[in-house]
Short mmCIF file of C-alpha atoms in Angstrom, two decimals:
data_model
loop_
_atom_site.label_atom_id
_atom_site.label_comp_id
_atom_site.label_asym_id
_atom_site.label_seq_id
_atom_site.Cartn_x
_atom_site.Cartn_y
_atom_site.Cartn_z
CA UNK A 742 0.00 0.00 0.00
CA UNK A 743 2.82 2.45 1.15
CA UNK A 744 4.32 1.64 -2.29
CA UNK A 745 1.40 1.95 -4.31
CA UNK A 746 0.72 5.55 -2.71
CA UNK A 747 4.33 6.40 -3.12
CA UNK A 748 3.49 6.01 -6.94
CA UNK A 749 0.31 7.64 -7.03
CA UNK A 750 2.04 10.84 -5.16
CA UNK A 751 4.92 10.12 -7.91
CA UNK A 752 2.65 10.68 -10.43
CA UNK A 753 0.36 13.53 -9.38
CA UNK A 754 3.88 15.52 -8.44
CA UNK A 755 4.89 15.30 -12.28
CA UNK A 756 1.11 16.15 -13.29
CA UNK A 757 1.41 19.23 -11.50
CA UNK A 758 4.54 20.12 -12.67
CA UNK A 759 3.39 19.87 -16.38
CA UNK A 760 0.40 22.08 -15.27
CA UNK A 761 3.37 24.76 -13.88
CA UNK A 762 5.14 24.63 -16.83
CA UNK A 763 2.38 25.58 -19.02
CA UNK A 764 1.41 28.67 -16.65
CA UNK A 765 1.99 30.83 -19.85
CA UNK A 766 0.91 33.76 -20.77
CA UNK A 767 -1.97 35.33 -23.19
CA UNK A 768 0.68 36.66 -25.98
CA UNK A 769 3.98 34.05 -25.21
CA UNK A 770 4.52 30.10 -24.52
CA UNK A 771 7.35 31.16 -22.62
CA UNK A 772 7.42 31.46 -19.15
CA UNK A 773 7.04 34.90 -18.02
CA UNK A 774 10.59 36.89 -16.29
CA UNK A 775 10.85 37.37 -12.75
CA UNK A 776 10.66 40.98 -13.35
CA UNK A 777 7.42 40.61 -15.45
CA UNK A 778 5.73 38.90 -12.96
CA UNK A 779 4.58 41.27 -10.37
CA UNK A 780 1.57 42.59 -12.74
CA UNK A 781 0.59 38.66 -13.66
CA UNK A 782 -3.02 37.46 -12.44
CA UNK A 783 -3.98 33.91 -13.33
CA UNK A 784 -7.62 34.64 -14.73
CA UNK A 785 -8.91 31.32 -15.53
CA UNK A 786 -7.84 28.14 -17.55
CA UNK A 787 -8.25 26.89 -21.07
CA UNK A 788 -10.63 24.30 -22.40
CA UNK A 789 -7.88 21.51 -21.70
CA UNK A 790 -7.57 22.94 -17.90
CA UNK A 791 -4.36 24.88 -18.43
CA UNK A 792 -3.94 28.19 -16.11
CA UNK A 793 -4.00 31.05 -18.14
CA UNK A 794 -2.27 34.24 -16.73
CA UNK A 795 -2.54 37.50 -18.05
CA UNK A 796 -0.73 41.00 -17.76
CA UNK A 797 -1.73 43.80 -19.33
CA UNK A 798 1.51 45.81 -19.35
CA UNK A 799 3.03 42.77 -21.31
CA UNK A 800 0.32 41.30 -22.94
CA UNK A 801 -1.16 44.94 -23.84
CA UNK A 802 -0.91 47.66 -23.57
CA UNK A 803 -4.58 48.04 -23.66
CA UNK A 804 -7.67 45.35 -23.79
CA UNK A 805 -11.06 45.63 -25.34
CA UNK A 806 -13.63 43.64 -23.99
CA UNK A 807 -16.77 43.09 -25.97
CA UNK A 808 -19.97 40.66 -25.26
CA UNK A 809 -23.52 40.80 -24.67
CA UNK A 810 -25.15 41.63 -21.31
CA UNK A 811 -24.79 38.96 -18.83
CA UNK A 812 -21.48 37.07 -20.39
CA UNK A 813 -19.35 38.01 -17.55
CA UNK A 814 -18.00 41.02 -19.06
CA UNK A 815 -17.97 43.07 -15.78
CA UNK A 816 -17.54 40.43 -13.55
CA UNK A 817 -14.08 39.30 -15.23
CA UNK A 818 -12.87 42.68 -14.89
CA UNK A 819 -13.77 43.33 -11.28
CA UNK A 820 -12.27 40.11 -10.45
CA UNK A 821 -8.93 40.83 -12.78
CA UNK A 822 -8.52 44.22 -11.00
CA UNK A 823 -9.15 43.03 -7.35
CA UNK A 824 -6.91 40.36 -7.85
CA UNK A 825 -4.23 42.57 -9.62
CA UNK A 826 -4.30 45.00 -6.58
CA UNK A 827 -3.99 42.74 -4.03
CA UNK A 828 -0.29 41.63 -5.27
CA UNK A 829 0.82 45.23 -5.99
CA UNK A 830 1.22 48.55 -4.00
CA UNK A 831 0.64 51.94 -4.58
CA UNK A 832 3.34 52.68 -6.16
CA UNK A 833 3.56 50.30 -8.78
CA UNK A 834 -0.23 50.53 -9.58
CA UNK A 835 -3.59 52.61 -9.60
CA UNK A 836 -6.74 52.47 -11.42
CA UNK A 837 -9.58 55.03 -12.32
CA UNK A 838 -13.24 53.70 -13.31
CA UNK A 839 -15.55 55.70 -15.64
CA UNK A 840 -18.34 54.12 -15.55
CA UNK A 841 -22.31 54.34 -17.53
CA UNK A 842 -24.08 52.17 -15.77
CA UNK A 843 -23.99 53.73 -11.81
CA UNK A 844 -20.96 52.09 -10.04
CA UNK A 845 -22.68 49.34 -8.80
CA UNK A 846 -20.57 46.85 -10.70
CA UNK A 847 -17.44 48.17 -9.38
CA UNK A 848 -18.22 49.12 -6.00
CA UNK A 849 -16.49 46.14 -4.56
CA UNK A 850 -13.23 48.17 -6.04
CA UNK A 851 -14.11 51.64 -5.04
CA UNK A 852 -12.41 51.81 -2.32
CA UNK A 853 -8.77 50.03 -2.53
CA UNK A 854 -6.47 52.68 -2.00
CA UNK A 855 -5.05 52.16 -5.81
CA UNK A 856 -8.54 54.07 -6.99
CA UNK A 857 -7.53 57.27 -7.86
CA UNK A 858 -10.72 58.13 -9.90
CA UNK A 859 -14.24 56.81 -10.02
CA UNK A 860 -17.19 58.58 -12.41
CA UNK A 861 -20.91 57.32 -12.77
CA UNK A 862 -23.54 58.72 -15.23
CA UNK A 863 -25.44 59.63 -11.77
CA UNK A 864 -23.44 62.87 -10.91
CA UNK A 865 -24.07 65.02 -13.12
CA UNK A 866 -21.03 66.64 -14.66
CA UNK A 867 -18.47 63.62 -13.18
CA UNK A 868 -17.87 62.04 -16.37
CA UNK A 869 -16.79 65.27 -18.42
CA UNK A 870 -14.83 65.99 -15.03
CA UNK A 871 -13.16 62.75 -14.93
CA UNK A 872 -12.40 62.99 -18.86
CA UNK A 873 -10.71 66.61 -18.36
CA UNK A 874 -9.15 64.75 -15.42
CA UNK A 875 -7.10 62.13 -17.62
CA UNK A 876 -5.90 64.48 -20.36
CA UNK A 877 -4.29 66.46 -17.21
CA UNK A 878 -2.88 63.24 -15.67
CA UNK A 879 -1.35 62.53 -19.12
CA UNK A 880 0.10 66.04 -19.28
CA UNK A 881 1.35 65.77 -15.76
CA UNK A 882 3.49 62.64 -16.93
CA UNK A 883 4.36 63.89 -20.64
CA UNK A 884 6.07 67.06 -18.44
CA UNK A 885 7.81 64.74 -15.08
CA UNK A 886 8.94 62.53 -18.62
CA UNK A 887 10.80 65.56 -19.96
CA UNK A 888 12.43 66.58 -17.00
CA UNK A 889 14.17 63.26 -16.25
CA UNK A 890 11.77 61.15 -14.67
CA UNK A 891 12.44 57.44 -16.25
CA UNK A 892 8.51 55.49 -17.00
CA UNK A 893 9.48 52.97 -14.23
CA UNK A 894 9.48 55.52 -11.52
CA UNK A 895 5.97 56.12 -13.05
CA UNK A 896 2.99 54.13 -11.14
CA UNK A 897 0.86 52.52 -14.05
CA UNK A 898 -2.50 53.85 -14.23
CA UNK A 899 -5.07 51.53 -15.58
CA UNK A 900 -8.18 53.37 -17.13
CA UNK A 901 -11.58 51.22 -16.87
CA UNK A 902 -14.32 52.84 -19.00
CA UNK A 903 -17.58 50.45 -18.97
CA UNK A 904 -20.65 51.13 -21.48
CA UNK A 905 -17.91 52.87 -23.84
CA UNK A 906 -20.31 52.98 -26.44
CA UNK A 907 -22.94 54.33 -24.03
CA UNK A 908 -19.89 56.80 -22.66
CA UNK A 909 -19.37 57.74 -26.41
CA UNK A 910 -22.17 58.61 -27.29
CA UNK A 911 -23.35 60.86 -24.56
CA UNK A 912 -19.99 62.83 -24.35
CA UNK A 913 -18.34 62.47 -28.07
CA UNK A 914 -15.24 63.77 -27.01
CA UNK A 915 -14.10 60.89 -24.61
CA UNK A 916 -13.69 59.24 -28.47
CA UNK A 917 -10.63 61.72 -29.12
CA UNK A 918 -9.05 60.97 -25.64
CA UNK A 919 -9.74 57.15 -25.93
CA UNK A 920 -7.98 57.70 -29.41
CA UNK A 921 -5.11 59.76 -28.45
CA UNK A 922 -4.77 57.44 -25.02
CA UNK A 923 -4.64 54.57 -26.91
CA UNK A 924 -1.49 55.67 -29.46
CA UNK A 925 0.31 57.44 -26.49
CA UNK A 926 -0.42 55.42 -23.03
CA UNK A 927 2.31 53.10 -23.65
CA UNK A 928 5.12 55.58 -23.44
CA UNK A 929 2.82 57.44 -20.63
CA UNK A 930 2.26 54.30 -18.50
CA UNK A 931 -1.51 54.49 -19.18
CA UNK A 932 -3.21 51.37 -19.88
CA UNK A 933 -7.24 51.42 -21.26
CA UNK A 934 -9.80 48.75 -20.41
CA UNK A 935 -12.79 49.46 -22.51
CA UNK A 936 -15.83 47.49 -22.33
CA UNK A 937 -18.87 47.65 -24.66
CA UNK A 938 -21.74 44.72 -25.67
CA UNK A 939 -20.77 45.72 -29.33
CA UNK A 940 -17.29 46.40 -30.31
CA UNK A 941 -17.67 46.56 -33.72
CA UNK A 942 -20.39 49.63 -33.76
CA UNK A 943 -18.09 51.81 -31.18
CA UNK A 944 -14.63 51.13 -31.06
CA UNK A 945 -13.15 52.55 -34.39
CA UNK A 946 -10.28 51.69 -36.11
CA UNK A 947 -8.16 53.94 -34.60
CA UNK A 948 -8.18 53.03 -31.05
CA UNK A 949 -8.28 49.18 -32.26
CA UNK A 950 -5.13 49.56 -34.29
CA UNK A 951 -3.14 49.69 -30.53
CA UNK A 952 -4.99 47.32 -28.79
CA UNK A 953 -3.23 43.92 -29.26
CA UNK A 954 -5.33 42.42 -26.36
CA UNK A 955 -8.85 41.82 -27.41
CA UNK A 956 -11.27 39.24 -25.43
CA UNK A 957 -14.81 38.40 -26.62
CA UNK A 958 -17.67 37.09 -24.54
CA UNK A 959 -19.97 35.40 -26.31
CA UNK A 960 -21.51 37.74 -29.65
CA UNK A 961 -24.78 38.56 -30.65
CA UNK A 962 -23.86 37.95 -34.27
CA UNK A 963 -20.70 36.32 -36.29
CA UNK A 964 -19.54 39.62 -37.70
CA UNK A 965 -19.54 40.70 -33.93
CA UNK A 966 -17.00 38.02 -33.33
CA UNK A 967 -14.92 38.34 -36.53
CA UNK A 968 -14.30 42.08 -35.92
CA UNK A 969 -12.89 41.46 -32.34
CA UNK A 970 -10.97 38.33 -33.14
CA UNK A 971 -11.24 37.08 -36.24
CA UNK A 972 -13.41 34.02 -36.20
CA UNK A 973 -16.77 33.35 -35.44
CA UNK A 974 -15.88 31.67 -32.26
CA UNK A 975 -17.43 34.23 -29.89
CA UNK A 976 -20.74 33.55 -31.82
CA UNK A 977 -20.89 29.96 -32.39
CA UNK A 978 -19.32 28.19 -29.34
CA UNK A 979 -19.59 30.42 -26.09
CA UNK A 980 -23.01 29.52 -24.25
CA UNK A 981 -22.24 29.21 -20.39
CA UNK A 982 -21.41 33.29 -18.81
CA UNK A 983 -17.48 33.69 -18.48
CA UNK A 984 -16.65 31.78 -21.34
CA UNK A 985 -14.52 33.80 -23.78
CA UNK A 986 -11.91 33.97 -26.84
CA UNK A 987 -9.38 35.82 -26.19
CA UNK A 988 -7.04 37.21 -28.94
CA UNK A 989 -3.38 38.89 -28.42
CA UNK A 990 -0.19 39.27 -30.16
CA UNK A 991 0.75 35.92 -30.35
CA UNK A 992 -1.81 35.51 -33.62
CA UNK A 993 -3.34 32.14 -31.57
CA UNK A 994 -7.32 32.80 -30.12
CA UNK A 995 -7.42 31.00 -26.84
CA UNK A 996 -10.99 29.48 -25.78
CA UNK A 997 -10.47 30.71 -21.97
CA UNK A 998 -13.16 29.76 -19.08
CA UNK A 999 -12.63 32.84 -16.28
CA UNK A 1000 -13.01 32.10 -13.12
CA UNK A 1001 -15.83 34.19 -10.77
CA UNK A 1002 -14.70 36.07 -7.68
CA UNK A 1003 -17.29 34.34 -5.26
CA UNK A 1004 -19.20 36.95 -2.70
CA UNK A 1005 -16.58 35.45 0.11
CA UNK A 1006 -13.07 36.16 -1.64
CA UNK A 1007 -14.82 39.46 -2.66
CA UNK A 1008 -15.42 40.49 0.86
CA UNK A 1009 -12.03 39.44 2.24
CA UNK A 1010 -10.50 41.50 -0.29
CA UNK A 1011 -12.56 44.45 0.15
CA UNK A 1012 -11.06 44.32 3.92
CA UNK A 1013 -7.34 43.56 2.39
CA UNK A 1014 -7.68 47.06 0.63
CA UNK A 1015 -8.46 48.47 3.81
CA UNK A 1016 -6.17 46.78 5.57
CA UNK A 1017 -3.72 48.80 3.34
CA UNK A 1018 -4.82 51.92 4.28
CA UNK A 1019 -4.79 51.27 8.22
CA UNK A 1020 -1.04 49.40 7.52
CA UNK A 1021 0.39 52.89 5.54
CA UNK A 1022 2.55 54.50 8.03
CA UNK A 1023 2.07 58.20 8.86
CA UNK A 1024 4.32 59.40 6.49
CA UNK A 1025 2.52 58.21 3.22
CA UNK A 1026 1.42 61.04 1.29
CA UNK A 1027 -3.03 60.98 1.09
CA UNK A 1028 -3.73 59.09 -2.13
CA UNK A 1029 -3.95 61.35 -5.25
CA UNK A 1030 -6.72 62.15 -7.23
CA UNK A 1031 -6.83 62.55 -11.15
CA UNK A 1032 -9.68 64.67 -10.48
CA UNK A 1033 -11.24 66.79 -7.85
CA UNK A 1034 -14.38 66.02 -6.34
CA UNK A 1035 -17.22 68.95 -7.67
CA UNK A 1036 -17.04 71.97 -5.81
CA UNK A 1037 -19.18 72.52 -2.92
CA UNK A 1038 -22.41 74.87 -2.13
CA UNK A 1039 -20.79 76.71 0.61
CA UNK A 1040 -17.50 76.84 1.82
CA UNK A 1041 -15.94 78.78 4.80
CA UNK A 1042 -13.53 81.66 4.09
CA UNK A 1043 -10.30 80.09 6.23
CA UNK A 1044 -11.28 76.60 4.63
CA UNK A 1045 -10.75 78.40 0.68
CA UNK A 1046 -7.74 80.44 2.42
CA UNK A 1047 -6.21 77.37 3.58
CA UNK A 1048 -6.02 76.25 0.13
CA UNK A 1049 -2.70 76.09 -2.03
CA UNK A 1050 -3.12 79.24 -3.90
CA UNK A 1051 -3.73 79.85 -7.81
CA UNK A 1052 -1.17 81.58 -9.68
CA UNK A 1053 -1.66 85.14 -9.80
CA UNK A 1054 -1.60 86.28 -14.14
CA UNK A 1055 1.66 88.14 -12.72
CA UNK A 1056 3.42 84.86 -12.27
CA UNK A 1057 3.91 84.41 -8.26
CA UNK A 1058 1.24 83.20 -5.66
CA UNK A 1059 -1.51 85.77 -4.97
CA UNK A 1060 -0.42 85.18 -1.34
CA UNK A 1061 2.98 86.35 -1.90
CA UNK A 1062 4.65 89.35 -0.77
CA UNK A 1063 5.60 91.80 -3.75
CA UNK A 1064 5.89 95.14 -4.37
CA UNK A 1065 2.37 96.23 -4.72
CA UNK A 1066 0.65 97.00 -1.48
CA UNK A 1067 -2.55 96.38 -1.14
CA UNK A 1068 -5.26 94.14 0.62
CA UNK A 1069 -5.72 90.58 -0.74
CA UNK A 1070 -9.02 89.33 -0.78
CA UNK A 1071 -10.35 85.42 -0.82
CA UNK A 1072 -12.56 84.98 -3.42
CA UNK A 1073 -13.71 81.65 -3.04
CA UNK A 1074 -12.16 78.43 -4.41
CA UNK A 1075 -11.40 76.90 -8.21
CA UNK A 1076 -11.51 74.00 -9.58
CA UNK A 1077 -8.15 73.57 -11.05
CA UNK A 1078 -8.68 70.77 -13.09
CA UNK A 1079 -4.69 71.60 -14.92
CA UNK A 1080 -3.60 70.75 -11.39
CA UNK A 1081 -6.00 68.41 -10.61
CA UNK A 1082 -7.19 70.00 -7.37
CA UNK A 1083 -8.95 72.87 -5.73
CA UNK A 1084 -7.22 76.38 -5.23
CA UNK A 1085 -7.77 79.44 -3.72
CA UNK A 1086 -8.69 82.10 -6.07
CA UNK A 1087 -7.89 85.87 -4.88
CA UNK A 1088 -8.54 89.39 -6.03
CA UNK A 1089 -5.84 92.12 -5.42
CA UNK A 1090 -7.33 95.59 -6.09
CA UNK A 1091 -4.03 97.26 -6.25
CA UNK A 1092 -2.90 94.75 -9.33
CA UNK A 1093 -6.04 93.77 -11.00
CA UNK A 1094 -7.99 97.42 -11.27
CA UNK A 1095 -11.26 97.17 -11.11
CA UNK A 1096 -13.50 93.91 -10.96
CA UNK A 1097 -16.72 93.41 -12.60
CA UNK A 1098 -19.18 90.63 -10.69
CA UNK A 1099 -21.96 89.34 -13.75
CA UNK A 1100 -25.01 87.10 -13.46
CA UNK A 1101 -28.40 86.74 -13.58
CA UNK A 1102 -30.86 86.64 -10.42
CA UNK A 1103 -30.17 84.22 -8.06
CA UNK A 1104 -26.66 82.97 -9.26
CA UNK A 1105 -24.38 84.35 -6.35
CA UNK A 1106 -23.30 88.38 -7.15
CA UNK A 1107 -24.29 89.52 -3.71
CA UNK A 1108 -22.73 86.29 -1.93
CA UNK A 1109 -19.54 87.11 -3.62
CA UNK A 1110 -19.87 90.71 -2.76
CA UNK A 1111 -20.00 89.56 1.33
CA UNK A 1112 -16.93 87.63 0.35
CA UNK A 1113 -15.19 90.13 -0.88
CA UNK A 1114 -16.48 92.41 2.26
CA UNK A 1115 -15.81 89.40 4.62
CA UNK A 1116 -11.69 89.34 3.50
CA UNK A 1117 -11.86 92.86 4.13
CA UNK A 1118 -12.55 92.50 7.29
CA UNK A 1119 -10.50 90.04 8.04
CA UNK A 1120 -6.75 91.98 6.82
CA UNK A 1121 -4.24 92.83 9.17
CA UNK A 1122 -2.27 96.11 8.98
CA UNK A 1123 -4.61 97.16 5.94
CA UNK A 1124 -7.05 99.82 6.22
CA UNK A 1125 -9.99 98.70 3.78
CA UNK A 1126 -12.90 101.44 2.98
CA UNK A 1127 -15.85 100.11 1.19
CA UNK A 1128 -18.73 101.92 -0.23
CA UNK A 1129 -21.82 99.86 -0.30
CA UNK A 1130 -24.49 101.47 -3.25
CA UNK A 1131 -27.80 100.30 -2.56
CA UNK A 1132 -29.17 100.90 -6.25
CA UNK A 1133 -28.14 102.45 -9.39
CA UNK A 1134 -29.76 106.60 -8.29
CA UNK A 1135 -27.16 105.92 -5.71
CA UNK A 1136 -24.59 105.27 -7.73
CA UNK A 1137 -24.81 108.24 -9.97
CA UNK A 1138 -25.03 110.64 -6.87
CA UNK A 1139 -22.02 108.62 -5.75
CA UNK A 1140 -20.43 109.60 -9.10
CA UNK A 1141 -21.40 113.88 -9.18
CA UNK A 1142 -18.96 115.56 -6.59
CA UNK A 1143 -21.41 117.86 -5.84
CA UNK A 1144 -23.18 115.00 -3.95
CA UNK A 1145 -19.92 113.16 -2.99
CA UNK A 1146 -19.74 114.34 1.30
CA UNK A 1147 -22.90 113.94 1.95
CA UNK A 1148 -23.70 110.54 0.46
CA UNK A 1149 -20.19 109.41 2.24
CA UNK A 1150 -21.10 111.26 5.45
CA UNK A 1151 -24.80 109.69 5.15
CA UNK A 1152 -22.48 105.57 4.48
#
């Protein structure tokens, strides 16, 4: 007996080391560097039971994934992603999600500490933010690039955008930053992840033309599954929801099954991206954001003076001493979506001249007026006079010198 299970362990040992030697990749048959590996994630396994790992940095740069609803589209790329940022830090990865269909999908990914952007349809505005968000973030590495940062001390950013066709169509010019993201990320360290049910009616040619990586759930027609991969594949065989063929580089379509995050992994990693957070030590800079959250309703005066401050059109800070003297008043806060945060904007009477407040009813000219009145109040070693002119009669008496002292004796 002790013989025949020496055999039987014999044999399963060399099994399983046939099984480790095919670990390959989606693009290679070779097995992957040591330096490669850090960004691998074993996904799911072949029809003959063979692991299949992919990485997107080699295997990419960027992946389409196409299929109907309910082939496991989303659920293969939530489970990719959590996976992905479980075996990599902050500094070697983060991830921003734009996407059409609310957030529910990838709330289980929301909040790992590698999200440094997440955009639903349901605020409005958050999508065009977000979109004016990445063409800053790819500015922001184009200019550490040119002044001698090398693309490894770059994190890699991985851009999600579900629904693209959806995203597409309601804001057509996410189709020139997809484009110009897709020739360019390489070199920036940007990798895209678009999703759509129908490749073939919204990803053009353009943004195809750099995406080596292309994986199709199961099609609604043949010419759906030709255009992604090739063959009819996607179409014909794929019946049971994470089934898909996956085409890369390597010219070979892989039949790949992809395994499911089950609701218990999914929770334990939810609390291994928190763990993360509570692990950081205190010196870890807050995470980054590619864009600000919207601006609020009200904000207090020291919170927008706390603020790093805009640049003044004269070139320094508007906090900074120079040589004109003069009061320097708050004005509230911008959005400073070139920096990718909030700033303090300021008005400095002795520089700027004269200032003219616009709007119609109801859209905040007084309110910035009290501001305005507020920061006067609230200078030190400044002496700060201020008219107030009830109406327009008043203004023009204000105006005639004849009726100058008393209207300022009467103030």
């Amino acid at each position: 007996d002790l013989e025949r299970l020496r055999k039987s362990l014999t044999v399963r040992g060399q099994r399983l080391s046939h099984v480790a030697k095919r670990r390959t990749s989606l693009v290679t048959e070779s097995r992957p560097s040591d330096d490669a590996r850090l960004f691998d994630v074993e996904v799911g396994e072949t029809s003959e039971g063979h692991p299949v790992v992919m990485n997107l940095m080699r295997d990419g740069p960027h992946c389409v994934v196409s299929g109907m609803t309910g082939s496991g589209k989303t659920s293969f790329i939530v489970g990719w992603l959590s996976r992905l940022c479980n075996q990599t830090t902050l500094a070697s990865l983060e991830f921003a999600v734009i996407d059409f269909k609310g957030g529910i999908d990838f709330a289980a990914v929301a909040n790992y500490p590698h999200c440094v952007g997440f955009a639903t349809d349901l605020d409005e505005g958050a999508i065009d933010h977000a979109l004016l968000g990445l063409e800053a973030e790819a500015a922001r590495r184009e200019r550490e690039l040119r002044f001698g940062k090398r693309l490894v001390d770059l994190s890699r950013l991985i851009v999600i955008l579900d629904e693209y066709r959806a995203v597409a169509a309601a804001h057509p010019r996410a189709v020139g930053i997809m484009v110009d993201l897709a020739a360019r990320g390489r070199a920036l360290g940007i990798h895209l992840v678009l999703s759509t049910q129908r490749a073939s009616t919204s990803i053009s040619e353009d943004i195809l033309a750099n995406v080596p990586l292309r994986i199709a759930f199961r099609a609604l027609t043949p010419h759906e599954s030709f255009f992604l991969v090739g063959d009819d594949r996607a179409y014909r065989e794929l019946v049971i929801p994470g089934d898909a063929v996956v085409a890369s580089a390597s010219g070979t379509n892989v039949k790949v099954h992809f395994t499911e995050i089950t609701s218990q992994n999914n929770e334990a990693e939810q609390d291994t991206g928190a763990d993360a957070r509570e692990r950081a030590p205190a010196t870890t800079p807050a995470v980054r954001r590619l864009w600000s959250d919207p601006l609020p309703a009200r904000i207090l005066r020291t919170e927008a003076e706390s603020l790093p401050q805009r640049a003044h059109p004269s070139g320094r800070l508007a906090g900074e001493p120079s040589t004109t003297f003069g009061p320097r008043l708050c004005l509230g806060v911008v959005d400073a979506r070139d920096h990718q945060s909030w700033e303090s904007a300021w008005y400095l009477p002795q520089h700027d001249g004269h200032l003219l407040i616009a709007g119609t009813a109801r859209t905040g000219r007084t309110g910035t007026i009290h501001a305005l009145v507020d920061s006067a109040r609230g200078q030190t070693g400044q002496r700060v006079t201020a008219h107030i002119i009830a109406d327009e009669v008043e203004l023009w008496d204000w105006f005639d010198p004849r009726c100058r002292r008393s209207f300022d004796d009467a103030t």
